[in-house]
């Protein structure tokens, strides 16, 4: 049974709320950092709406702050975002048969959080798709822009999120979502492969976490493709 | 000032291209066989990788809080509750151990 587009979008926006709280706290913290790098509220609001990828914005801003230059900042941010290619590719049915503007809108609003939430709801047997993803993404974009602009405007008055344990919010969220994606023993080998490659890449080879993430995801999927059966 | 706007423009254009490429590549991968199986397994593998990166960059406190969050996730299958348990656990571990 599927809902109408507005109902589904509204459900996506509502149910992303716990994750949006985490995004808001991250946004405030990022606003603090961006203030040190000389970003104003207008620049940061524009960045939030057009880039809409928190981790990449943080890494790029750290590079600017370290005096690495614009090119190095852009490359560092985009390296972290390579996973979004895999994220978008992995839910191809969501964009299939959509008009070009819907594809562009959906692609821009695809983030780790609303993608993962949609997958978790599907794992529970709900028929959610494009509009659920877009509703959640729109809610996150609004929250992210408001929080980052607030953070840069009130940079002096805010506490550090790590002192509150809030830096762990997304790790815990992704643990919950991984649990809901677990479909039985056939997931074991691909998942262990992913974890092993992440450990090897980041600790063994000393690669940046962004590369470990992409390599781990690809290696696990490759294992499922080669070893698994339909 | 100019550097700020160059970074914003470069990141925005590059990130959108990455997302759009993902959509287009996903549409072109075959519907059956090894490639399709890999693509179906990709979300779970990416999520597990995200968790692994995060926990491996932390220490024993993060692992403890992660283990507790996993236990809560398995018992309740509830997202907000798991987040609250993880945050509370890491806060307690960092302040009292």
CSV table of C-alpha atoms in Angstrom, one decimal:
chain,number,residue,atom,x,y,z
A,1,UNK,CA,0.0,0.0,0.0
A,2,UNK,CA,1.6,3.3,-1.0
A,3,UNK,CA,0.8,6.8,0.2
A,4,UNK,CA,0.3,10.0,-1.9
A,5,UNK,CA,3.4,12.0,-2.6
A,6,UNK,CA,2.7,14.8,0.0
A,7,UNK,CA,1.8,12.3,2.7
A,8,UNK,CA,5.0,10.3,2.0
A,9,UNK,CA,7.2,13.4,2.0
A,10,UNK,CA,5.6,14.6,5.3
A,11,UNK,CA,6.2,11.2,6.8
A,12,UNK,CA,9.9,11.3,5.7
A,13,UNK,CA,10.3,14.8,7.2
A,14,UNK,CA,8.6,13.8,10.5
A,15,UNK,CA,10.5,10.5,11.0
A,16,UNK,CA,13.9,12.0,10.3
A,17,UNK,CA,13.5,14.2,13.5
A,18,UNK,CA,15.8,12.2,15.8
A,19,UNK,CA,18.6,12.4,13.2
A,20,UNK,CA,17.8,16.0,12.5
A,21,UNK,CA,18.5,16.8,16.2
A,22,UNK,CA,22.0,15.3,15.7
A,23,UNK,CA,22.4,17.3,12.5
A,24,UNK,CA,21.4,20.5,14.3
A,25,UNK,CA,24.0,20.0,17.0
A,26,UNK,CA,26.7,19.3,14.3
A,27,UNK,CA,25.6,22.4,12.4
A,28,UNK,CA,26.0,24.6,15.5
A,29,UNK,CA,29.5,23.1,16.1
A,30,UNK,CA,30.4,23.6,12.4
A,31,UNK,CA,29.3,27.2,12.6
A,32,UNK,CA,31.8,27.7,15.4
A,33,UNK,CA,34.6,26.4,13.2
A,34,UNK,CA,33.5,28.3,10.1
A,35,UNK,CA,33.5,31.6,12.1
A,36,UNK,CA,37.2,31.0,12.8
A,37,UNK,CA,37.9,30.4,9.1
A,38,UNK,CA,36.3,33.8,8.3
A,39,UNK,CA,32.9,32.6,6.9
A,40,UNK,CA,30.0,35.0,7.4
A,41,UNK,CA,26.3,33.9,7.8
A,42,UNK,CA,25.5,34.5,4.1
A,43,UNK,CA,28.4,32.4,2.9
A,44,UNK,CA,27.7,29.6,5.3
A,45,UNK,CA,24.0,29.5,4.5
A,46,UNK,CA,24.8,29.4,0.8
A,47,UNK,CA,27.3,26.6,1.4
A,48,UNK,CA,24.9,24.6,3.5
A,49,UNK,CA,22.1,24.8,0.9
A,50,UNK,CA,24.3,24.1,-2.2
A,51,UNK,CA,26.9,21.7,-0.9
A,52,UNK,CA,24.6,20.0,1.7
A,53,UNK,CA,27.2,17.5,2.9
A,54,UNK,CA,28.3,18.2,6.5
A,55,UNK,CA,31.5,16.1,6.7
A,56,UNK,CA,32.8,17.6,3.5
A,57,UNK,CA,32.1,21.1,4.6
A,58,UNK,CA,33.9,20.6,7.9
A,59,UNK,CA,37.0,19.0,6.3
A,60,UNK,CA,37.2,21.8,3.6
A,61,UNK,CA,36.8,24.5,6.2
A,62,UNK,CA,39.6,22.9,8.3
A,63,UNK,CA,41.8,23.0,5.2
A,64,UNK,CA,41.0,26.7,4.7
A,65,UNK,CA,41.7,27.3,8.4
A,66,UNK,CA,45.1,25.5,8.1
A,67,UNK,CA,46.0,27.8,5.1
A,68,UNK,CA,46.1,24.9,2.6
A,69,UNK,CA,44.4,26.9,-0.2
A,70,UNK,CA,41.1,26.6,-2.0
A,71,UNK,CA,42.1,23.7,-4.3
A,72,UNK,CA,43.3,21.5,-1.4
A,73,UNK,CA,40.1,22.3,0.5
A,74,UNK,CA,37.9,21.3,-2.4
A,75,UNK,CA,39.8,18.1,-3.1
A,76,UNK,CA,39.6,17.0,0.6
A,77,UNK,CA,35.9,17.7,0.7
A,78,UNK,CA,35.1,15.9,-2.5
A,79,UNK,CA,37.2,12.8,-1.5
A,80,UNK,CA,34.9,12.4,1.5
A,81,UNK,CA,31.8,12.8,-0.7
A,82,UNK,CA,32.8,9.9,-3.0
A,83,UNK,CA,30.7,7.7,-0.8
A,84,UNK,CA,27.6,9.6,-2.0
A,85,UNK,CA,28.2,8.2,-5.4
A,86,UNK,CA,27.8,4.7,-3.9
A,87,UNK,CA,24.9,5.8,-1.7
A,88,UNK,CA,22.9,7.2,-4.7
A,89,UNK,CA,23.8,4.2,-6.9
A,90,UNK,CA,22.6,1.7,-4.2
A,91,UNK,CA,19.0,3.0,-4.3
A,92,UNK,CA,18.5,3.2,-8.1
A,93,UNK,CA,14.9,2.2,-8.0
A,94,UNK,CA,14.1,5.4,-6.2
A,95,UNK,CA,15.1,7.6,-9.2
A,96,UNK,CA,14.1,5.2,-11.9
A,97,UNK,CA,11.5,6.7,-14.4
A,98,UNK,CA,11.5,10.1,-12.7
A,99,UNK,CA,11.5,13.4,-14.6
A,100,UNK,CA,14.9,15.2,-14.9
A,101,UNK,CA,14.1,17.8,-12.3
A,102,UNK,CA,13.0,15.2,-9.8
A,103,UNK,CA,16.2,13.2,-10.4
A,104,UNK,CA,18.3,16.4,-9.9
A,105,UNK,CA,16.3,17.3,-6.7
A,106,UNK,CA,16.4,13.8,-5.3
A,107,UNK,CA,20.1,13.5,-6.0
A,108,UNK,CA,20.9,16.8,-4.3
A,109,UNK,CA,18.8,15.8,-1.2
A,110,UNK,CA,20.4,12.4,-0.8
A,111,UNK,CA,22.4,12.2,2.4
A,112,UNK,CA,23.6,9.4,4.6
A,113,UNK,CA,20.8,10.0,7.1
A,114,UNK,CA,17.7,10.1,5.0
A,115,UNK,CA,19.1,7.3,2.7
A,116,UNK,CA,19.7,5.1,5.7
A,117,UNK,CA,16.4,5.9,7.3
A,118,UNK,CA,14.5,5.0,4.1
A,119,UNK,CA,16.4,1.7,3.9
A,120,UNK,CA,15.6,0.9,7.5
A,121,UNK,CA,11.9,1.6,6.9
A,122,UNK,CA,11.9,-0.6,3.8
A,123,UNK,CA,13.6,-3.4,5.9
A,124,UNK,CA,10.5,-3.2,8.1
A,125,UNK,CA,8.3,-3.8,5.0
A,126,UNK,CA,7.1,-0.3,4.4
A,127,UNK,CA,6.6,0.9,0.8
A,128,UNK,CA,8.6,4.1,1.0
A,129,UNK,CA,10.6,5.6,-1.8
A,130,UNK,CA,11.4,8.9,-3.7
A,131,UNK,CA,9.1,11.2,-1.8
A,132,UNK,CA,10.1,9.8,1.6
A,133,UNK,CA,13.7,10.5,0.7
A,134,UNK,CA,13.0,14.0,-0.6
A,135,UNK,CA,10.9,14.9,2.5
A,136,UNK,CA,13.6,13.8,4.9
A,137,UNK,CA,16.3,15.5,2.8
A,138,UNK,CA,14.3,18.8,2.7
A,139,UNK,CA,13.9,18.7,6.5
A,140,UNK,CA,17.6,18.0,7.0
A,141,UNK,CA,18.6,20.8,4.6
A,142,UNK,CA,16.5,23.4,6.4
A,143,UNK,CA,17.8,22.2,9.8
A,144,UNK,CA,21.4,22.1,8.6
A,145,UNK,CA,21.3,25.7,7.2
A,146,UNK,CA,19.5,27.1,10.2
A,147,UNK,CA,21.9,25.4,12.6
A,148,UNK,CA,25.1,26.4,10.8
A,149,UNK,CA,24.0,30.0,10.4
A,150,UNK,CA,23.0,30.2,14.0
A,151,UNK,CA,26.4,28.6,15.0
A,152,UNK,CA,28.4,31.2,13.0
A,153,UNK,CA,26.3,34.1,14.3
A,154,UNK,CA,26.5,33.1,18.0
A,155,UNK,CA,30.0,31.5,17.9
A,156,UNK,CA,30.9,32.7,21.4
A,157,UNK,CA,28.0,31.4,23.4
A,158,UNK,CA,27.9,27.6,22.4
A,159,UNK,CA,29.3,24.5,24.3
A,160,UNK,CA,31.5,22.0,22.6
A,161,UNK,CA,29.4,19.0,21.4
A,162,UNK,CA,32.0,16.4,22.4
A,163,UNK,CA,31.7,17.4,26.1
A,164,UNK,CA,28.0,16.4,25.8
A,165,UNK,CA,28.7,13.1,24.1
A,166,UNK,CA,26.8,14.3,21.0
A,167,UNK,CA,29.6,13.4,18.6
A,168,UNK,CA,28.5,9.8,19.2
A,169,UNK,CA,24.9,10.5,18.0
A,170,UNK,CA,25.5,9.4,14.4
A,171,UNK,CA,27.6,6.3,15.3
A,172,UNK,CA,24.8,5.1,17.5
A,173,UNK,CA,22.2,5.9,14.8
A,174,UNK,CA,24.1,4.0,12.2
A,175,UNK,CA,24.5,1.0,14.5
A,176,UNK,CA,20.7,0.9,14.9
A,177,UNK,CA,20.2,1.2,11.1
A,178,UNK,CA,22.8,-1.6,10.5
A,179,UNK,CA,20.8,-3.8,12.8
A,180,UNK,CA,17.6,-3.2,10.8
A,181,UNK,CA,19.4,-3.9,7.5
A,182,UNK,CA,20.7,-7.3,8.7
A,183,UNK,CA,18.9,-10.0,6.7
A,184,UNK,CA,20.7,-13.1,8.0
A,185,UNK,CA,23.8,-15.1,7.5
A,186,UNK,CA,24.4,-14.2,3.9
A,187,UNK,CA,25.3,-10.7,5.1
A,188,UNK,CA,28.0,-11.9,7.4
A,189,UNK,CA,30.8,-12.4,4.9
A,190,UNK,CA,30.3,-9.1,3.0
A,191,UNK,CA,30.0,-7.1,6.3
A,192,UNK,CA,33.1,-8.7,7.8
A,193,UNK,CA,34.9,-8.0,4.5
A,194,UNK,CA,33.9,-4.3,4.7
A,195,UNK,CA,35.0,-4.0,8.3
A,196,UNK,CA,38.3,-5.8,7.6
A,197,UNK,CA,39.1,-3.5,4.6
A,198,UNK,CA,38.2,-0.4,6.6
A,199,UNK,CA,40.6,-1.5,9.4
A,200,UNK,CA,43.4,-2.4,6.9
A,201,UNK,CA,43.0,0.9,4.9
A,202,UNK,CA,42.9,3.3,7.9
A,203,UNK,CA,45.2,1.5,10.4
A,204,UNK,CA,47.3,-0.8,8.2
A,205,UNK,CA,47.9,1.5,5.2
A,206,UNK,CA,47.3,4.8,7.0
A,207,UNK,CA,44.8,6.0,4.4
A,208,UNK,CA,42.3,8.8,5.2
A,209,UNK,CA,39.0,7.6,6.7
A,210,UNK,CA,37.2,8.8,3.6
A,211,UNK,CA,39.1,6.3,1.4
A,212,UNK,CA,38.7,3.5,4.0
A,213,UNK,CA,35.0,4.1,3.9
A,214,UNK,CA,34.7,3.9,0.1
A,215,UNK,CA,37.1,0.9,-0.1
A,216,UNK,CA,35.2,-1.0,2.6
A,217,UNK,CA,31.8,-0.4,1.0
A,218,UNK,CA,33.0,-1.5,-2.4
A,219,UNK,CA,34.9,-4.5,-1.1
A,220,UNK,CA,31.9,-5.8,0.9
A,221,UNK,CA,29.6,-5.3,-2.1
A,222,UNK,CA,32.1,-7.1,-4.4
A,223,UNK,CA,32.3,-10.0,-2.0
A,224,UNK,CA,28.5,-10.3,-2.1
A,225,UNK,CA,28.5,-10.1,-5.9
A,226,UNK,CA,31.2,-12.7,-6.4
A,227,UNK,CA,30.4,-15.2,-3.6
A,228,UNK,CA,26.7,-14.7,-3.1
A,229,UNK,CA,23.8,-16.5,-4.9
A,230,UNK,CA,20.4,-15.0,-6.0
B,1,UNK,CA,36.7,36.4,1.0
B,2,UNK,CA,37.2,35.3,-2.6
B,3,UNK,CA,38.8,32.1,-1.4
B,4,UNK,CA,35.6,31.3,0.7
B,5,UNK,CA,33.4,31.6,-2.4
B,6,UNK,CA,35.7,29.6,-4.6
B,7,UNK,CA,35.6,26.8,-2.0
B,8,UNK,CA,31.8,26.9,-1.8
B,9,UNK,CA,31.4,26.9,-5.6
B,10,UNK,CA,33.9,24.1,-6.1
B,11,UNK,CA,32.4,21.9,-3.4
B,12,UNK,CA,28.8,22.6,-4.5
B,13,UNK,CA,29.5,21.8,-8.2
B,14,UNK,CA,31.7,18.8,-7.4
B,15,UNK,CA,29.3,17.3,-4.8
B,16,UNK,CA,26.3,17.6,-7.1
B,17,UNK,CA,28.2,15.9,-9.9
B,18,UNK,CA,29.2,13.0,-7.6
B,19,UNK,CA,25.6,12.5,-6.5
B,20,UNK,CA,24.2,12.7,-10.0
B,21,UNK,CA,26.9,10.3,-11.3
B,22,UNK,CA,25.8,7.9,-8.6
B,23,UNK,CA,22.2,8.0,-9.8
B,24,UNK,CA,23.2,7.6,-13.5
B,25,UNK,CA,25.7,4.8,-12.8
B,26,UNK,CA,23.1,3.0,-10.7
B,27,UNK,CA,20.6,3.1,-13.6
B,28,UNK,CA,23.1,1.4,-15.9
B,29,UNK,CA,24.2,-1.5,-13.8
B,30,UNK,CA,22.5,-4.8,-14.9
B,31,UNK,CA,19.3,-5.9,-13.1
B,32,UNK,CA,20.6,-9.5,-12.5
B,33,UNK,CA,23.8,-11.4,-11.7
B,34,UNK,CA,26.9,-10.5,-9.7
B,35,UNK,CA,26.7,-6.7,-10.3
B,36,UNK,CA,23.1,-6.5,-9.1
B,37,UNK,CA,23.9,-8.7,-6.1
B,38,UNK,CA,26.8,-6.4,-5.2
B,39,UNK,CA,24.6,-3.3,-5.6
B,40,UNK,CA,22.0,-4.8,-3.3
B,41,UNK,CA,24.6,-5.6,-0.7
B,42,UNK,CA,26.2,-2.1,-1.0
B,43,UNK,CA,23.9,-0.1,1.5
B,44,UNK,CA,24.6,-2.5,4.4
B,45,UNK,CA,28.3,-2.7,3.6
B,46,UNK,CA,28.5,1.2,3.5
B,47,UNK,CA,26.7,1.6,6.8
B,48,UNK,CA,28.9,-1.0,8.5
B,49,UNK,CA,31.9,0.8,7.1
B,50,UNK,CA,30.7,4.1,8.5
B,51,UNK,CA,30.4,2.5,11.9
B,52,UNK,CA,33.8,0.8,11.6
B,53,UNK,CA,35.6,4.1,10.6
B,54,UNK,CA,34.0,5.9,13.5
B,55,UNK,CA,34.7,3.2,16.1
B,56,UNK,CA,38.3,2.5,14.9
B,57,UNK,CA,39.1,6.2,15.2
B,58,UNK,CA,38.0,6.1,18.9
B,59,UNK,CA,39.3,4.1,21.9
B,60,UNK,CA,37.9,1.6,24.4
B,61,UNK,CA,35.3,4.1,25.6
B,62,UNK,CA,33.8,4.4,22.1
B,63,UNK,CA,33.9,0.6,21.7
B,64,UNK,CA,32.1,0.2,25.0
B,65,UNK,CA,29.4,2.7,24.0
B,66,UNK,CA,29.2,1.1,20.6
B,67,UNK,CA,28.7,-2.3,22.1
B,68,UNK,CA,25.9,-1.0,24.4
B,69,UNK,CA,24.2,0.8,21.4
B,70,UNK,CA,24.4,-2.5,19.5
B,71,UNK,CA,22.8,-4.4,22.4
B,72,UNK,CA,20.0,-1.8,22.6
B,73,UNK,CA,19.5,-1.9,18.9
B,74,UNK,CA,19.2,-5.7,18.9
B,75,UNK,CA,16.8,-5.7,21.9
B,76,UNK,CA,14.5,-2.8,20.9
B,77,UNK,CA,15.1,-2.1,17.1
B,78,UNK,CA,14.3,1.5,18.0
B,79,UNK,CA,16.4,4.3,16.5
B,80,UNK,CA,15.9,7.2,18.9
B,81,UNK,CA,16.3,4.9,21.9
B,82,UNK,CA,19.6,3.5,20.5
B,83,UNK,CA,20.9,7.0,19.9
B,84,UNK,CA,20.0,8.1,23.4
B,85,UNK,CA,21.6,5.0,24.9
B,86,UNK,CA,24.8,5.5,22.9
B,87,UNK,CA,25.1,9.2,23.8
B,88,UNK,CA,24.4,8.5,27.5
B,89,UNK,CA,26.9,5.7,27.5
B,90,UNK,CA,29.7,7.7,25.9
B,91,UNK,CA,29.0,10.6,28.3
B,92,UNK,CA,29.2,8.4,31.4
B,93,UNK,CA,32.3,6.6,30.1
B,94,UNK,CA,34.1,9.8,29.3
B,95,UNK,CA,33.2,11.5,32.6
B,96,UNK,CA,33.6,8.5,35.0
B,97,UNK,CA,36.3,6.2,33.6
